CSV table of C-alpha atoms in Angstrom, one decimal:
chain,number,residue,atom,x,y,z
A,12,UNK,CA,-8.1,-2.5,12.7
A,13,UNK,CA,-6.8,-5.4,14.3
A,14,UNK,CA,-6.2,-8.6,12.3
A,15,UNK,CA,-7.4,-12.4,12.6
A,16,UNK,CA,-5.5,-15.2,12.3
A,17,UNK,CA,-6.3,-18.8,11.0
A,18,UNK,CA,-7.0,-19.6,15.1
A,19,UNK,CA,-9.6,-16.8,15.8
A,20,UNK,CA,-6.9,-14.5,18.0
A,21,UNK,CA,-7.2,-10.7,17.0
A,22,UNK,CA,-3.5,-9.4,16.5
A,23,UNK,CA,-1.9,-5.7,17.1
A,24,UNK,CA,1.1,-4.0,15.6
A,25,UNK,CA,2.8,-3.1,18.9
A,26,UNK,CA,3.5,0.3,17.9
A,27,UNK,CA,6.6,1.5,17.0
A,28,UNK,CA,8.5,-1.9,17.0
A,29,UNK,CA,10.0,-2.8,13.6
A,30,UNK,CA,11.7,-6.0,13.4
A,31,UNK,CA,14.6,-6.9,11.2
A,32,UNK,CA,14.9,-10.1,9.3
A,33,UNK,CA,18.1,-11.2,7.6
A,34,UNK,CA,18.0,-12.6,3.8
A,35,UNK,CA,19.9,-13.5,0.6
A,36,UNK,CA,20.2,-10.1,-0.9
A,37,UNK,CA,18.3,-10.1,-4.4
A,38,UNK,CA,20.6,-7.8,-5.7
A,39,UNK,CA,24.2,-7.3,-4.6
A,40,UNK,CA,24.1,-3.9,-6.3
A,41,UNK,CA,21.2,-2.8,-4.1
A,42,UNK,CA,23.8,-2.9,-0.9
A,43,UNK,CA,25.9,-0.1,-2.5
A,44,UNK,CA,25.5,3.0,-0.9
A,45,UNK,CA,23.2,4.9,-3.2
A,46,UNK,CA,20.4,2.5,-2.5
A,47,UNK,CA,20.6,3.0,1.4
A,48,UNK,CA,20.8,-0.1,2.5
A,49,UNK,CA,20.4,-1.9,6.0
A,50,UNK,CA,22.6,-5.3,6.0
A,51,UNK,CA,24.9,-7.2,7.9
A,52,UNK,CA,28.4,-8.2,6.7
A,53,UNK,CA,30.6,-8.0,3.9
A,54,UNK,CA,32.1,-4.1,3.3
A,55,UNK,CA,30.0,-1.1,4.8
A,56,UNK,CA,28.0,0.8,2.5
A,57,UNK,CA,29.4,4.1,3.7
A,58,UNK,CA,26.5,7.1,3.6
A,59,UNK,CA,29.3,10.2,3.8
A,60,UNK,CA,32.0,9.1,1.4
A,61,UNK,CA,34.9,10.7,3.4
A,62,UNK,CA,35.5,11.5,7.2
A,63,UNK,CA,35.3,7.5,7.8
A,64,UNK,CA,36.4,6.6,11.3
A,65,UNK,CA,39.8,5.8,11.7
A,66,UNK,CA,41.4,3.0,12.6
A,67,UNK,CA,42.3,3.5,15.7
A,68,UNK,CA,38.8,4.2,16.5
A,69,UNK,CA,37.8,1.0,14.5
A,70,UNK,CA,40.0,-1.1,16.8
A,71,UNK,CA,39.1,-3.6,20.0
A,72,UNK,CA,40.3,-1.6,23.5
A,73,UNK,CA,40.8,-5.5,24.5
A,74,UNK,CA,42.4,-6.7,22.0
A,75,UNK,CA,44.0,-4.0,19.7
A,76,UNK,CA,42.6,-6.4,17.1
A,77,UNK,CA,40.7,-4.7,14.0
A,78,UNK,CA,37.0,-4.6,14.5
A,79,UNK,CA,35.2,-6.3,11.5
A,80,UNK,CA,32.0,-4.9,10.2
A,81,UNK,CA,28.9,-6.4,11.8
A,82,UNK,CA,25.9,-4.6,10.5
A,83,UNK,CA,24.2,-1.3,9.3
A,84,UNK,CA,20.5,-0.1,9.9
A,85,UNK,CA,19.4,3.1,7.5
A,86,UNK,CA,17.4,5.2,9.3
A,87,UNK,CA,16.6,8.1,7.1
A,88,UNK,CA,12.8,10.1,8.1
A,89,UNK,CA,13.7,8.9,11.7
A,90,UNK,CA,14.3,12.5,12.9
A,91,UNK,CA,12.3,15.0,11.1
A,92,UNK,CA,15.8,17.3,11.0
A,93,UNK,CA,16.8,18.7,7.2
A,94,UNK,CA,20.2,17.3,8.1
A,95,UNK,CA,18.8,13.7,9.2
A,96,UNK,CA,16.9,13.0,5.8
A,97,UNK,CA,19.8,10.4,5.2
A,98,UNK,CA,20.7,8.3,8.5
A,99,UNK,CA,22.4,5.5,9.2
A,100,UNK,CA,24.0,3.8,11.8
A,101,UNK,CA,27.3,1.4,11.9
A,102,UNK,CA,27.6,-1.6,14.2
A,103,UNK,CA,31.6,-3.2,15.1
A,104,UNK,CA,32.3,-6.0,16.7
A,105,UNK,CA,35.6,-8.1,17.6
A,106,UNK,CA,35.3,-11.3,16.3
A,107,UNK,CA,37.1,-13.3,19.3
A,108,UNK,CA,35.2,-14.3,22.0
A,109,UNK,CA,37.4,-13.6,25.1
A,110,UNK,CA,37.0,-9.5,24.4
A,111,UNK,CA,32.8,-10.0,23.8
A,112,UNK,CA,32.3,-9.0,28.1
A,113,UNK,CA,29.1,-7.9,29.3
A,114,UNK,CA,28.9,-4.3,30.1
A,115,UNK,CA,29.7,-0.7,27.7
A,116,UNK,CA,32.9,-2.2,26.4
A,117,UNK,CA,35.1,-1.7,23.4
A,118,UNK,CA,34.8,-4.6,21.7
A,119,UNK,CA,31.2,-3.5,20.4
A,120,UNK,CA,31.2,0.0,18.7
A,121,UNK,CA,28.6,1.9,16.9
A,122,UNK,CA,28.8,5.2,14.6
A,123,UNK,CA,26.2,7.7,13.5
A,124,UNK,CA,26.3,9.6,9.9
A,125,UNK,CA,23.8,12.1,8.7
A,126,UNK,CA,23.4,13.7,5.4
A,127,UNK,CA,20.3,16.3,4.3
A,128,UNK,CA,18.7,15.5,1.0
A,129,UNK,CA,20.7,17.9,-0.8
A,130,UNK,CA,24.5,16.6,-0.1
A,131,UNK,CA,27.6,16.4,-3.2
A,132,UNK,CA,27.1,12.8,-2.9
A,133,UNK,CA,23.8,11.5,-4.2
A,134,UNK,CA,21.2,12.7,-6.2
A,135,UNK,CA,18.1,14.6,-4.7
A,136,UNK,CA,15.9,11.9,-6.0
A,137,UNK,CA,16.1,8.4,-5.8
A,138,UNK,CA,17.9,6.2,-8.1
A,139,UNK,CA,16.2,3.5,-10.5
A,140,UNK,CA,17.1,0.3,-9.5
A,141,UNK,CA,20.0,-1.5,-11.3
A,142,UNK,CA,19.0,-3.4,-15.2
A,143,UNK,CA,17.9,-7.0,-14.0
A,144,UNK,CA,19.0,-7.9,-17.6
A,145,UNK,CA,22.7,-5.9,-17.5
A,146,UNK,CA,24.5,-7.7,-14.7
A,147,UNK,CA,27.1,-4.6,-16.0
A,148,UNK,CA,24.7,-2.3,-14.8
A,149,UNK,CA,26.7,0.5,-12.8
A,150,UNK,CA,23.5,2.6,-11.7
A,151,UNK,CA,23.9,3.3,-8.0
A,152,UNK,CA,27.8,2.5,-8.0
A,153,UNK,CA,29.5,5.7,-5.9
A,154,UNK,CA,33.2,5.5,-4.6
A,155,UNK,CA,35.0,6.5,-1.1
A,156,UNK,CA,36.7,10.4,-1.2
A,157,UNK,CA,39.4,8.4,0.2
A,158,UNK,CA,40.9,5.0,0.0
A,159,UNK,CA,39.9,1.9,1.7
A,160,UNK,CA,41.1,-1.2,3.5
A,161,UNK,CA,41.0,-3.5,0.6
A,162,UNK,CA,40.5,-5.8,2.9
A,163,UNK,CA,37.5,-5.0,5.2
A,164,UNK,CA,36.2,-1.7,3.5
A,165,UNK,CA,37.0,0.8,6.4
A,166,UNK,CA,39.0,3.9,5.5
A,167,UNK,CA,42.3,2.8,4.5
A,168,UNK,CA,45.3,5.2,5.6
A,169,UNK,CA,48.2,2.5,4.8
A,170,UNK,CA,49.5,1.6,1.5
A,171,UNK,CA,51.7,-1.4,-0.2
A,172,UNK,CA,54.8,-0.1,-0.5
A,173,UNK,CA,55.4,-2.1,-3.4
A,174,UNK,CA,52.9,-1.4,-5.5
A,175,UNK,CA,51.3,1.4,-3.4
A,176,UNK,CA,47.7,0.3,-4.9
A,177,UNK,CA,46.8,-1.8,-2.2
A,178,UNK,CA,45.4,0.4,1.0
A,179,UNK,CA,45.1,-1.2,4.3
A,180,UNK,CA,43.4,-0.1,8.1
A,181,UNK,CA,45.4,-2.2,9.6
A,182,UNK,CA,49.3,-4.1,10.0
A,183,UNK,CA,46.9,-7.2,10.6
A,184,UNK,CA,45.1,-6.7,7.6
A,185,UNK,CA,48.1,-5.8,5.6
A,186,UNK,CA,49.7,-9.1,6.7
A,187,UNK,CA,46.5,-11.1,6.2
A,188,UNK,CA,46.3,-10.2,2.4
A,189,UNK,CA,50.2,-10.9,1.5
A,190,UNK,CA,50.1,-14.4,3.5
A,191,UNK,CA,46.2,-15.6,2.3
A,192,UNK,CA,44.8,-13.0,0.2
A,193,UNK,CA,47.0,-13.7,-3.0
A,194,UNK,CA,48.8,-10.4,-2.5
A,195,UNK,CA,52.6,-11.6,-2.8
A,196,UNK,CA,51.8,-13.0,-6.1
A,197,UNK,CA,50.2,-9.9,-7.6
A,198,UNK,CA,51.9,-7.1,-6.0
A,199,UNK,CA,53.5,-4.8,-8.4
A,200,UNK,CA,53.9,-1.4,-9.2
A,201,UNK,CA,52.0,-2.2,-12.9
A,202,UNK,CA,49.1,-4.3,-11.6
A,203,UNK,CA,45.6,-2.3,-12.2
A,204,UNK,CA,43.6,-1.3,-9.2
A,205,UNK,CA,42.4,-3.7,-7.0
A,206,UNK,CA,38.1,-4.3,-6.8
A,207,UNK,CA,38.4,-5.1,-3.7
A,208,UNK,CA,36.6,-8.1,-3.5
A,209,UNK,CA,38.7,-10.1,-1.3
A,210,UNK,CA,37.8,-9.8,1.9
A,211,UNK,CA,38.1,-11.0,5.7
A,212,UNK,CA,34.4,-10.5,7.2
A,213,UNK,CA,30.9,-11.8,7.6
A,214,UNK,CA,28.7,-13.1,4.8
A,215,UNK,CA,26.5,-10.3,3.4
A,216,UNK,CA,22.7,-10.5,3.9
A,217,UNK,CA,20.2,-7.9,3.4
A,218,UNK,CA,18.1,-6.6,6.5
A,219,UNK,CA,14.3,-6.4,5.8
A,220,UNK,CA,12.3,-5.1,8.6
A,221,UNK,CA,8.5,-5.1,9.0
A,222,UNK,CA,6.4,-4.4,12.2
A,223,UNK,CA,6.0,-6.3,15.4
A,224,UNK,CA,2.8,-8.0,15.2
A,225,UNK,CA,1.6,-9.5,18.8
A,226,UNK,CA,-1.7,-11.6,19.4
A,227,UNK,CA,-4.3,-10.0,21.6
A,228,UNK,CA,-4.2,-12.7,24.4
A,229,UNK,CA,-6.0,-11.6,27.3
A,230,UNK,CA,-5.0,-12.6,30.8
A,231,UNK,CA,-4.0,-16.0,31.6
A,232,UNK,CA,-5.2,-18.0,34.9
A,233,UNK,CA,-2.6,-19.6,36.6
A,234,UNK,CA,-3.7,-22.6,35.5
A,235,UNK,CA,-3.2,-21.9,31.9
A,236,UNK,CA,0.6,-19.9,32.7
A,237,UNK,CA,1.6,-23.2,34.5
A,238,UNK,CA,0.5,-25.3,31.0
A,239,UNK,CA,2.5,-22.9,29.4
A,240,UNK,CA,5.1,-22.7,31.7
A,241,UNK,CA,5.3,-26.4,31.9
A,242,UNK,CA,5.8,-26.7,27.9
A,243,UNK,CA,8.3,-24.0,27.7
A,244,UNK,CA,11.0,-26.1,30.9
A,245,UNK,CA,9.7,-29.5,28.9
A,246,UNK,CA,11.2,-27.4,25.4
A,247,UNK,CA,14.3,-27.2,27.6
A,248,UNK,CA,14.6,-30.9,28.9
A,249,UNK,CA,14.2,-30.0,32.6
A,250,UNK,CA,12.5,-32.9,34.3
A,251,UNK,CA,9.1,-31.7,35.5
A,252,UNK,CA,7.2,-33.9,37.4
A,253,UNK,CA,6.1,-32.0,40.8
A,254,UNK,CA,2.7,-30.4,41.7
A,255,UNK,CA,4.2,-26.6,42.3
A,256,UNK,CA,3.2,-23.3,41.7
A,257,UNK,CA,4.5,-21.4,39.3
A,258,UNK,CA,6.6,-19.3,41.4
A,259,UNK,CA,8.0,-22.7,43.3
A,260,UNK,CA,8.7,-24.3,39.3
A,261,UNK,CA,10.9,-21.4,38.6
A,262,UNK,CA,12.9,-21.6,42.2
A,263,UNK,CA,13.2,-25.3,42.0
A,264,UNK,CA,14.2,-25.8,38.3
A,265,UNK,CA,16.3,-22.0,38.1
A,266,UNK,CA,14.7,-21.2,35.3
A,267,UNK,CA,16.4,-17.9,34.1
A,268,UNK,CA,13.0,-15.6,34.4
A,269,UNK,CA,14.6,-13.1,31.9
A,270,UNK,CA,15.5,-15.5,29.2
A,271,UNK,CA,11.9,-17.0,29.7
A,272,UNK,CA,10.3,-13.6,28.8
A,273,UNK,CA,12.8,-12.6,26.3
A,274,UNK,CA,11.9,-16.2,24.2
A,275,UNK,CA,8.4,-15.3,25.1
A,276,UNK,CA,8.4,-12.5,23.2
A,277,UNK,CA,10.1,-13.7,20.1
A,278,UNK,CA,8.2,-16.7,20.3
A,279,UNK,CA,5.7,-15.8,17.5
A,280,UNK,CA,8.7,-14.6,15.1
A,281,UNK,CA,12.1,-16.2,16.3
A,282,UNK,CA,14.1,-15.3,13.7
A,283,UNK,CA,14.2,-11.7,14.1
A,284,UNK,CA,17.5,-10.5,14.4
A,285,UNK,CA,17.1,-6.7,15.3
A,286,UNK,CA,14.3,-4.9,17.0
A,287,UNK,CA,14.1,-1.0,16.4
A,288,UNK,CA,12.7,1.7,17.9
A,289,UNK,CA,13.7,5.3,19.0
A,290,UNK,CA,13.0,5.5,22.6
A,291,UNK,CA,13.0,1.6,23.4
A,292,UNK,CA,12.3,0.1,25.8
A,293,UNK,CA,14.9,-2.7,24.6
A,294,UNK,CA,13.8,-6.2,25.0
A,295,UNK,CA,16.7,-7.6,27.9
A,296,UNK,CA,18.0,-11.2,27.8
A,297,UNK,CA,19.9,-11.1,31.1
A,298,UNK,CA,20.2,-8.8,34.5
A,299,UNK,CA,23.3,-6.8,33.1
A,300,UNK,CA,21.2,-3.8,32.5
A,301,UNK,CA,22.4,-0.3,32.1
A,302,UNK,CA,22.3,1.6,35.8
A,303,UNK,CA,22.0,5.5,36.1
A,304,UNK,CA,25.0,7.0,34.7
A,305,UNK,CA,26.2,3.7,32.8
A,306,UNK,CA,25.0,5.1,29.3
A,307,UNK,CA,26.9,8.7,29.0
A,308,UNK,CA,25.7,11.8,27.4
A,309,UNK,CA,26.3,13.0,23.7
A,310,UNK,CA,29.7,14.1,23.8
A,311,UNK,CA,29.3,16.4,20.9
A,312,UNK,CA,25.7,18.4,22.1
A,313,UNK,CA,25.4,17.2,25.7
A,314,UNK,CA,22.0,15.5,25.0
A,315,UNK,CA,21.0,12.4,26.8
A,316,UNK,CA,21.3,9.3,24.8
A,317,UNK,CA,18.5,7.4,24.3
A,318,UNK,CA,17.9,3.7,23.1
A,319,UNK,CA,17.7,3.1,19.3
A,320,UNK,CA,17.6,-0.5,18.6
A,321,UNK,CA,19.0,-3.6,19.5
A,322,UNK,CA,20.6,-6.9,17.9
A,323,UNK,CA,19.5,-10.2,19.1
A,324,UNK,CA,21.8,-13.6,19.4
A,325,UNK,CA,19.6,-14.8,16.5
A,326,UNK,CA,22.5,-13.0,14.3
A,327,UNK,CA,25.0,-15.6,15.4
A,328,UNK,CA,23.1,-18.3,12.9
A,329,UNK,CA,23.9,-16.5,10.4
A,330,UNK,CA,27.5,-15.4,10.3
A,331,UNK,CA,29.3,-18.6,9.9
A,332,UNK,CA,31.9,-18.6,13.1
A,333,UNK,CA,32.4,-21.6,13.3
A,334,UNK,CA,33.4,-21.9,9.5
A,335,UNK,CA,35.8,-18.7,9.5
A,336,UNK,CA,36.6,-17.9,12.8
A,337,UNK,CA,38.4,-19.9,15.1
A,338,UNK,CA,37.2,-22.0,18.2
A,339,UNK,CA,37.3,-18.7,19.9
A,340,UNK,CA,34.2,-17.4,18.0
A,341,UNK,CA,32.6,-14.1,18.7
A,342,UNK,CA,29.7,-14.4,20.9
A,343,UNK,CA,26.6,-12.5,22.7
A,344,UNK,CA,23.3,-11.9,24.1
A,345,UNK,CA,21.8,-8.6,23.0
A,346,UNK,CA,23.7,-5.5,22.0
A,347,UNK,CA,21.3,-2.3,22.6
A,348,UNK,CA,22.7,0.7,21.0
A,349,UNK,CA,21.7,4.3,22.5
A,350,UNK,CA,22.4,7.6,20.1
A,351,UNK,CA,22.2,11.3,20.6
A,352,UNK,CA,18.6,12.1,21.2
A,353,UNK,CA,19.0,14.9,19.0
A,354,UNK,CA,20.9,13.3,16.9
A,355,UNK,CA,23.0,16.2,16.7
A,356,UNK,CA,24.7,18.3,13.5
A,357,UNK,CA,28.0,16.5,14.4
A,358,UNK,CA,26.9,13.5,12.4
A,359,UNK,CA,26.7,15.3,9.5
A,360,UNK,CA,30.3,16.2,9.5
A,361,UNK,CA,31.8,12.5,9.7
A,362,UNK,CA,31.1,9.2,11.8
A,363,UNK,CA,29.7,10.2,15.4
A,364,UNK,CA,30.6,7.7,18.5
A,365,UNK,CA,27.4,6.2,20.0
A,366,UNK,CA,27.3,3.5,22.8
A,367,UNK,CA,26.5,-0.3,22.1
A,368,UNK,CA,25.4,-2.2,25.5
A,369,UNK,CA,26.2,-5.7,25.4
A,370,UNK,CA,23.7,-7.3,27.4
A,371,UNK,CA,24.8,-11.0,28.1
A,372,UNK,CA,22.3,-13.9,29.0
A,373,UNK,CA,23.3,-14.8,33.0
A,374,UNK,CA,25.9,-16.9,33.9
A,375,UNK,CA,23.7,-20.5,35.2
């Protein structure tokens, strides 16, 4: 049944949507693996423990640059497949702005893992959550088959050669952590393992997702669309002062139509940062769409891809460029990500290649 708000308007889940929200995680411990989480930054919470992606796979066809971690959406009950009752999905990025083009490019990567219920890794049921009066509490804590970048958390297949306890993805990496990361000073073949807390990234924030709720409006006179129309160019300081249609407003002032409907749909809840939902359609912010062809088959089962979700520019609040990154930030309209429609066995053996679409707001 529908629900009504405090201004009389009936409102509708529109179904399917969920919407992600980003917050202060109330528990760090809750981001490890074993809880399943969906968050952006810090290290990945791998679901397969071995098999990561490499790092050649990991790194920016622009730049040759690592990618950093960007986010991770759990997805488990999304297929009803025995080998999809653990799902997730891995979004990469490159941090520096020059390689963040418009199009299917490398600077934007996603990966697809799989596990059935029953899997060596966690148990069949799920775990209790963490003591909230043991901060010491290790319930939940699983570690990597292999070793990781101590940096950045992605499979690490280089070593110190000093003390040959520090693991790197990267030279870059490697190099960051002697010059900044306190390495030179501790390196030695008698230090104890490192906890890998250091770390060159984004801040870590917990996803929370709930449905879309929309008002049930219905249709405006054009009257009431110019009103509105008239608020939304005054919200953007554009000097309004003719008697025009609504059409002749947009030609005068060029008024990006897409960005209007894209902030007209997020109007009611503007700080979602993702929107999910198998099948789409993905909410656009510019004209750089994906054309027939432009989004490729599953490489592994031949299936079409299909849209799974999409991040929205609302991220870029959040993850503190212009505190850790340099003037030549990371940045972007919407990323869309399309996966195997099956989603296929493959992602049950290690991390599957999916597409990300970087759709950018047009140029003015």
């Amino acid at each position: 049944m529908a629900d009504c708000d405090d201004g009389g308007h009936t409102e509708h889940a529109d179904e399917g949507w969920q919407l992600g929200f980003v917050d202060d995680p109330t528990d760090v411990r809750l981001l490890n693996s074993a809880y399943f989480p969906s968050k952006v930054g810090g290290k990945p919470a791998w679901l397969k423990l071995e098999n990561l992606p490499t790092s050649d796979r990991l790194e920016c066809t622009t730049c040759g640059e690592p990618l950093l971690f960007l986010l991770q959406l759990y997805s488990g009950g999304l297929f009803e497949t025995d080998d999809c009752y653990h799902r997730a999905v891995y979004l990469f990025c490159c941090p520096t702005g020059n390689c963040c083009q418009a199009g299917r490019m490398g600077s934007f990567k996603a990966f697809r893992n799989q596990l059935p219920r029953e899997n060596p890794y966690y148990p069949f049921d799920a775990l209790p959550d963490p003591s909230e009066d043991d901060p010491d509490d290790k319930t939940g804590l699983v570690h990597s088959k292999q070793p990781l970048c101590i940096v950045c958390g992605v499979a690490g297949d280089k070593q110190c050669a000093n003390c040959k306890r520090a693991h790197y993805c990267s030279k870059a990496h490697q190099s960051w952590h002697w010059k900044s990361g306190g390495h030179k000073t501790e390196c030695s073949p008698d230090t104890e393992p490192f906890d890998g807390d250091m770390f060159v990234g984004f801040p870590e924030l917990e996803i929370i997702t709930e449905p879309e709720i929309l008002p049930d409006t219905p249709e405006r006179s054009e009257e009431e669309r110019m009103k509105a129309y008239k608020k939304m160019v005054q919200d953007l300081k554009i000097d309004d002062t003719k008697d025009e249609s609504l059409d002749e407003v947009k030609k005068m002032h060029k008024v990006d139509p897409k960005l209007l409907e894209f902030r007209a749909r997020i109007k009611d809840e503007p700080t979602q940062v993702v929107r999910h939902k198998k099948g789409g359609p993905p909410l656009w912010i510019g004209n750089r769409q994906p054309a027939e062809g432009d989004i490729p088959p599953c490489s592994h089962c031949g299936g079409a891809r299909v849209f799974e979700f999409e991040v929205l520019p609302q991220l870029l609040n959040h993850l503190k460029l212009d505190e850790d990154m340099s003037k030549d930030s990371m940045d972007f309209g919407v990323l869309a990500v399309y996966v195997c429609e099956n989603s296929c066995s493959a992602g049950t053996e290690g991390y599957v290649d999916e597409i990300v679409w970087h759709n950018k707001v047009n140029a003015s």
